[in-house]
mmCIF file of C-alpha atoms in Angstrom:
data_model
loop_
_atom_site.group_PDB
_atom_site.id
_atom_site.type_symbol
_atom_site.label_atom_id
_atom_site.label_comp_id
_atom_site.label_asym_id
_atom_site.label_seq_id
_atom_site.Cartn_x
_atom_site.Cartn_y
_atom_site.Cartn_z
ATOM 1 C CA UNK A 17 -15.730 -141.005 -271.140
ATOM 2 C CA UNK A 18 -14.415 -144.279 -269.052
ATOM 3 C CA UNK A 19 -14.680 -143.426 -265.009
ATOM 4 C CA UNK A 20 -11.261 -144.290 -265.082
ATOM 5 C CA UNK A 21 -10.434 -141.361 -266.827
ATOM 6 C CA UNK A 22 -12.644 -138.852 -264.643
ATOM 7 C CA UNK A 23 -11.496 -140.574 -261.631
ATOM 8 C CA UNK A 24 -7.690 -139.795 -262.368
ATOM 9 C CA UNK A 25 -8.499 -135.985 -262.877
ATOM 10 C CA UNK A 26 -10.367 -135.788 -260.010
ATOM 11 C CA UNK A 27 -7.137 -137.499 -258.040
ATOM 12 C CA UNK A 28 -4.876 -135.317 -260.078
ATOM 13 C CA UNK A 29 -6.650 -131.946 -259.516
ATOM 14 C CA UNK A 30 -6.926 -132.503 -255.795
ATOM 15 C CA UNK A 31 -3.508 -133.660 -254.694
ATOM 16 C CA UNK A 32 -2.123 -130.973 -257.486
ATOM 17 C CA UNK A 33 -4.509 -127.828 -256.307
ATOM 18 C CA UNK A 34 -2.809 -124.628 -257.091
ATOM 19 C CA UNK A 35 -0.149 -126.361 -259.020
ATOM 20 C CA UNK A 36 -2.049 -127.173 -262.014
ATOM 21 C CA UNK A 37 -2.303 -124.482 -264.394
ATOM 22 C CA UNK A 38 -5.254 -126.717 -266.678
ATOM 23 C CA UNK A 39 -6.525 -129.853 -267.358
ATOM 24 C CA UNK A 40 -8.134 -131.325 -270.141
ATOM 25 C CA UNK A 41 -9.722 -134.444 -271.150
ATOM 26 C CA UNK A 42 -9.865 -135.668 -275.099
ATOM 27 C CA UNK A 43 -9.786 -138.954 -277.157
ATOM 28 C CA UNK A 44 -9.809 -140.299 -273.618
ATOM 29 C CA UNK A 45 -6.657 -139.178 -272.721
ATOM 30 C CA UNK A 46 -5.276 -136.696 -270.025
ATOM 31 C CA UNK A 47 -3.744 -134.139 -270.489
ATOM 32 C CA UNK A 48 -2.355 -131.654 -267.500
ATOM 33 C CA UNK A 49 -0.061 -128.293 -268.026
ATOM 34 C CA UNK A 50 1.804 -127.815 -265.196
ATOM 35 C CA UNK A 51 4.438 -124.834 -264.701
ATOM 36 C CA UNK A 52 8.022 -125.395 -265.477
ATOM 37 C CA UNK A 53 9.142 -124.321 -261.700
ATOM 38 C CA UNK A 54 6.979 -127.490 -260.644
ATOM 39 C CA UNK A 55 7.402 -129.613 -263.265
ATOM 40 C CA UNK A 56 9.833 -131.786 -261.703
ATOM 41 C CA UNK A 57 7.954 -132.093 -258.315
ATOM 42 C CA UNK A 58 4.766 -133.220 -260.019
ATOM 43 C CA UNK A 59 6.692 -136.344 -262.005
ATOM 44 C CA UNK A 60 8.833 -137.631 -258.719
ATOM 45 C CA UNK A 61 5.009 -137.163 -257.159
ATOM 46 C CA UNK A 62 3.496 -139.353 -260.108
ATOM 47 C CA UNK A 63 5.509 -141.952 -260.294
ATOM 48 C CA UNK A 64 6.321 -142.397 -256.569
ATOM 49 C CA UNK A 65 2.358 -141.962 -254.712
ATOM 50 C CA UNK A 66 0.403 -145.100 -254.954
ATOM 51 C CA UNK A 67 -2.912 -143.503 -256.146
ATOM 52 C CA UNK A 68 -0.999 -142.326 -258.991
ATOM 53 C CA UNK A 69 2.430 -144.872 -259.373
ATOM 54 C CA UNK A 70 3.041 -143.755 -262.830
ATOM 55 C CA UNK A 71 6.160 -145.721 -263.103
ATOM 56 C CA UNK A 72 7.125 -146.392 -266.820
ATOM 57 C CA UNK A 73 8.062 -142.586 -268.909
ATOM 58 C CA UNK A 74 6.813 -143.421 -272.682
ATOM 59 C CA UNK A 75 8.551 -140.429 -274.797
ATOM 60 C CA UNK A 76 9.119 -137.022 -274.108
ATOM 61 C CA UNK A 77 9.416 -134.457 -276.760
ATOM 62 C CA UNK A 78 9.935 -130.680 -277.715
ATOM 63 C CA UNK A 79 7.378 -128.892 -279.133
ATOM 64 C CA UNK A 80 8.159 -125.518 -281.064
ATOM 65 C CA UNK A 81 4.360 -123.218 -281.623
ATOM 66 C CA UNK A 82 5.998 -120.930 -283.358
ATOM 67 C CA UNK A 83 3.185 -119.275 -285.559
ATOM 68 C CA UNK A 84 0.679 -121.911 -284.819
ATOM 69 C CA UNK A 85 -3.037 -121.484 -285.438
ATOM 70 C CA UNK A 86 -1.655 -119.601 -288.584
ATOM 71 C CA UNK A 87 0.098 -116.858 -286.488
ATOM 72 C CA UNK A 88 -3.292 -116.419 -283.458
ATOM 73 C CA UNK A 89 -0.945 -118.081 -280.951
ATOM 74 C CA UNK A 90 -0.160 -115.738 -278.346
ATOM 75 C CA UNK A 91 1.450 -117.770 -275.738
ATOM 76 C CA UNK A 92 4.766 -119.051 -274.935
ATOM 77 C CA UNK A 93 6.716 -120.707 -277.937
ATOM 78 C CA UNK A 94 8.668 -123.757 -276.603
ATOM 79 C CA UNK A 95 7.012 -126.318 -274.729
ATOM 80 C CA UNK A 96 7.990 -129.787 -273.508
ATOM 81 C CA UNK A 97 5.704 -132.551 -273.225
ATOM 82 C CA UNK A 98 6.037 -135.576 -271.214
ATOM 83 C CA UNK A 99 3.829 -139.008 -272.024
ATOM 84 C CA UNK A 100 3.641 -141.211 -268.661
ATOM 85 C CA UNK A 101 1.980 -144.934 -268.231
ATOM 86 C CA UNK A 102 0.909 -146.435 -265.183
ATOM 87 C CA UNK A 103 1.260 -150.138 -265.744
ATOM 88 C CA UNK A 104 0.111 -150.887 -262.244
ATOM 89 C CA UNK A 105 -3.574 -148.668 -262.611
ATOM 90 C CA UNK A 106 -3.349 -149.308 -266.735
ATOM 91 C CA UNK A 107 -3.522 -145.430 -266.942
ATOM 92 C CA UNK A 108 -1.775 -142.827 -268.940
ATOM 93 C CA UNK A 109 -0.822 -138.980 -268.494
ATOM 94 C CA UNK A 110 0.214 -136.308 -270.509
ATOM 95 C CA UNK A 111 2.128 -133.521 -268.796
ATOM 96 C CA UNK A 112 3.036 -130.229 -270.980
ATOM 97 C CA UNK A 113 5.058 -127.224 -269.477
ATOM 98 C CA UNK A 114 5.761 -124.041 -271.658
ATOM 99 C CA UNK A 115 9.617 -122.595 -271.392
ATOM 100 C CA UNK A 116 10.900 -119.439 -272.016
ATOM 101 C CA UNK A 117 11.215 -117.827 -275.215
ATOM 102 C CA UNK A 118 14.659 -116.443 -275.738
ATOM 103 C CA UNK A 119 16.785 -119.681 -273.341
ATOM 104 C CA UNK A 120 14.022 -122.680 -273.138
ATOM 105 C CA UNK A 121 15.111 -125.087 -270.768
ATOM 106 C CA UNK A 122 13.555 -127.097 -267.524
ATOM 107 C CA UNK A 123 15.016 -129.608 -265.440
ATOM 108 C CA UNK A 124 15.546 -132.948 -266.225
ATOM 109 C CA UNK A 125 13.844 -135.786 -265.057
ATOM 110 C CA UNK A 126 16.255 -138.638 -265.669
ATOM 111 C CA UNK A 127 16.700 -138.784 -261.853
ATOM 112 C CA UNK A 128 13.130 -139.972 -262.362
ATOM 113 C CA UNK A 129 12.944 -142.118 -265.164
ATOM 114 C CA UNK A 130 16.409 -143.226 -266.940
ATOM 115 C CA UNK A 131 14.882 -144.072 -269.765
ATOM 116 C CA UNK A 132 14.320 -139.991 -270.258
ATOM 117 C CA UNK A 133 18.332 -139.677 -271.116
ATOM 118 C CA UNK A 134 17.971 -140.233 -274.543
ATOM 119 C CA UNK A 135 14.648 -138.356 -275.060
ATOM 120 C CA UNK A 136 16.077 -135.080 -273.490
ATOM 121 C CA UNK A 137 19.271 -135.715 -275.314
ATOM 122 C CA UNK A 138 16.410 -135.428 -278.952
ATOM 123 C CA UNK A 139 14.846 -132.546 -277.436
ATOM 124 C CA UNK A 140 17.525 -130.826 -276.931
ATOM 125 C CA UNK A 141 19.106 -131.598 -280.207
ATOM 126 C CA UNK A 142 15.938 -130.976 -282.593
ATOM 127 C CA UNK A 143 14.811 -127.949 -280.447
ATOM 128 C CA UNK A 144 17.716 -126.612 -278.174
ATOM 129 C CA UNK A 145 16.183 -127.393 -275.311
ATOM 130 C CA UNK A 146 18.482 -126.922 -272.331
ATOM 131 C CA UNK A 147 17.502 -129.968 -269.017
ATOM 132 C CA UNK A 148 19.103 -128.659 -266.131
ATOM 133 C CA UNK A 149 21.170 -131.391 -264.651
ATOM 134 C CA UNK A 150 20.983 -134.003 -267.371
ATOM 135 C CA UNK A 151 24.180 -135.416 -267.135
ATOM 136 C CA UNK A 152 25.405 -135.494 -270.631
ATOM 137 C CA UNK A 153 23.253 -133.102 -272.836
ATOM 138 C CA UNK A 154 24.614 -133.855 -276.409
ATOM 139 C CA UNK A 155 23.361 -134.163 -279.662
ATOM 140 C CA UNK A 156 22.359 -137.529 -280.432
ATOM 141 C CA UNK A 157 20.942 -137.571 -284.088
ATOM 142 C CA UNK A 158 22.727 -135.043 -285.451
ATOM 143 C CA UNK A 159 26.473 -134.312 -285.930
ATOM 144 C CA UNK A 160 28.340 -133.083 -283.117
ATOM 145 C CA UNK A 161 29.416 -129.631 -285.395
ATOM 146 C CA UNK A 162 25.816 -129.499 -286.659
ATOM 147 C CA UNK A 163 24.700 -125.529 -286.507
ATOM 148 C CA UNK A 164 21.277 -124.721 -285.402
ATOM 149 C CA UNK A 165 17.957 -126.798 -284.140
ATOM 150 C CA UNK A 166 16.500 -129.011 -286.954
ATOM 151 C CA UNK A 167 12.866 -128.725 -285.691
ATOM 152 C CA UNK A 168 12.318 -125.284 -285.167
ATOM 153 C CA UNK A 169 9.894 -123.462 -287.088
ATOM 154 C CA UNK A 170 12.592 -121.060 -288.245
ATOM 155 C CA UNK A 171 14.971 -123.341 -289.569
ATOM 156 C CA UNK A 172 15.935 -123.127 -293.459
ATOM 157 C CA UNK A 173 14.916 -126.449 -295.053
ATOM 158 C CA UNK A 174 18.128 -126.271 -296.641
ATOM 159 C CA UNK A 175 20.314 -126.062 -293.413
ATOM 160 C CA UNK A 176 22.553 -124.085 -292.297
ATOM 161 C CA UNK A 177 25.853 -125.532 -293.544
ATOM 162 C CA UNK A 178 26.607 -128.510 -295.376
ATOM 163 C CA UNK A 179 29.374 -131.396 -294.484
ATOM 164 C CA UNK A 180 31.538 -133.228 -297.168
ATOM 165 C CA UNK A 181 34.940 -135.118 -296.751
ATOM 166 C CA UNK A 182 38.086 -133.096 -298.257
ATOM 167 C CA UNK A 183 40.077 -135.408 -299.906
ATOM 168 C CA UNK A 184 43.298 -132.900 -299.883
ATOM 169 C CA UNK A 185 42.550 -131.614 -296.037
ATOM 170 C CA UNK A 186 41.757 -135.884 -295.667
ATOM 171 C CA UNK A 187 38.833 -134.750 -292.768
ATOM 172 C CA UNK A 188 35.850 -133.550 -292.588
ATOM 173 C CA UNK A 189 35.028 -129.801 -293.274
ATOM 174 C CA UNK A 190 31.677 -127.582 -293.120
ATOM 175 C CA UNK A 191 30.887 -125.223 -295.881
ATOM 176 C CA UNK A 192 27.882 -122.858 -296.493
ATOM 177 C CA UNK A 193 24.918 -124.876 -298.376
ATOM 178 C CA UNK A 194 25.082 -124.341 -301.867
ATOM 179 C CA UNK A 195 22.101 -125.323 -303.624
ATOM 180 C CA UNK A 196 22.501 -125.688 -307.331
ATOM 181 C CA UNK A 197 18.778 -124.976 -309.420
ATOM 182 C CA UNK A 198 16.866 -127.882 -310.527
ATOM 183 C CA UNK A 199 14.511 -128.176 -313.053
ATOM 184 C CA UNK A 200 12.041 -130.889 -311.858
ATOM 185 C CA UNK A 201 10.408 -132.233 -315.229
ATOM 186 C CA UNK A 202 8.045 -135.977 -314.327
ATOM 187 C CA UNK A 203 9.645 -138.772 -316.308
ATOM 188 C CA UNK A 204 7.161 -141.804 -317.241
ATOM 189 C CA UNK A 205 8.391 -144.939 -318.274
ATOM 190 C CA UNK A 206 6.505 -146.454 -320.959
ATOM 191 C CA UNK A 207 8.950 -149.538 -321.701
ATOM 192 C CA UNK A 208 7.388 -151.943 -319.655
ATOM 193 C CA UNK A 209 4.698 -154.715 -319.725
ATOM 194 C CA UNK A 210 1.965 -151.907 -318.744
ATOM 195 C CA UNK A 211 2.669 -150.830 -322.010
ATOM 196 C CA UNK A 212 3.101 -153.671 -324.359
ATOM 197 C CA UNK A 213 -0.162 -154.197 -325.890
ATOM 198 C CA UNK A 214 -1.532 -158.573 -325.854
ATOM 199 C CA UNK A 215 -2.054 -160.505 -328.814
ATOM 200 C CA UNK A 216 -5.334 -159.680 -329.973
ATOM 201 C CA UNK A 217 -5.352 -155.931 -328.592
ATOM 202 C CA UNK A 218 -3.752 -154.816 -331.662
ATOM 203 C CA UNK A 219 -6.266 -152.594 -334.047
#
């Protein structure tokens, strides 16, 4: 493990005592879990102390552990985890925090990093995620009258309703998914030169 590494736990476990709820170290990489109620005071502390000066946010994302470990995991289901660079100390952080079960949501960190906007904005599209003061939590991949959370565990690989235009209504309207059964039989294609035996090769 590069001393690098160790010595950034070290700083991050002392300035963070109490605070941290674990720490772990693998592929060379840092990971902390922090709890939600001091999530927000633990990135404003990362990015702004110089020992730490973690000053560029990489990607933030949902994660939904909904039967992971094939149904063992007994902790919280929704979790956000945030992916922080230090240009100036050429280190990197991960920071996870677990949110309730029935309304997940934290607060945002875009006062923070701006760049987070459109990365809560995903999260809480793909996951319903709420970020407490974001300034304009919207969908941003899907469409605006899109039903449900595309990356939950519990979402129907079909969807929930599907969109088409209505030429007589001229707009846009939302029906129930109707899936019509296919047959899926392979097709090969045999009419090409693959197939077309060379002078010579003939018996």
């Amino acid at each position: 493990m590069p001393d690098k590494i160790q010595t950034l736990a070290t700083h991050v476990q002392t300035r963070f005592e109490g605070v941290l709820t674990s720490h772990v170290i693998r592929l060379n990489e840092l990971t902390i879990e922090v709890a939600n109620s001091d999530m927000h005071a633990v990135c404003l502390a990362l990015r702004d102390e110089a020992e730490f000066t973690f000053d560029t946010m990489i990607d933030i994302c949902g994660v939904d552990y909904l039967e992971y470990g094939e149904g063992t995991w007994k902790g919280a289901r929704f979790a956000v985890v945030y992916h922080l660079l230090s240009v100036k100390h050429n280190h990197r952080i991960r920071l996870r925090t677990f949110l309730d079960d029935d309304a997940p949501r934290t607060q945002s960190v875009r006062d923070i990093w701006i760049v987070s906007d459109w990365f809560e904005r995903e999260a809480f599209d793909m996951y319903g995620i709420l970020f407490d003061g974001h300034p304009d939590l919207r969908r941003i991949l899907t469409d605006y009258g899109f039903i449900g959370h595309p990356f939950r565990k519990d979402f129907p690989l079909c969807g929930n309703v599907e969109m088409r235009y209505d030429p007589e209504k001229r707009r846009v309207i939302y029906e129930p998914v109707e899936l019509e059964e296919r047959i899926l039989v392979p097709r090969v294609i045999r009419d090409d030169n693959r197939y077309i035996p060379e002078q010579g090769d003939k018996d």
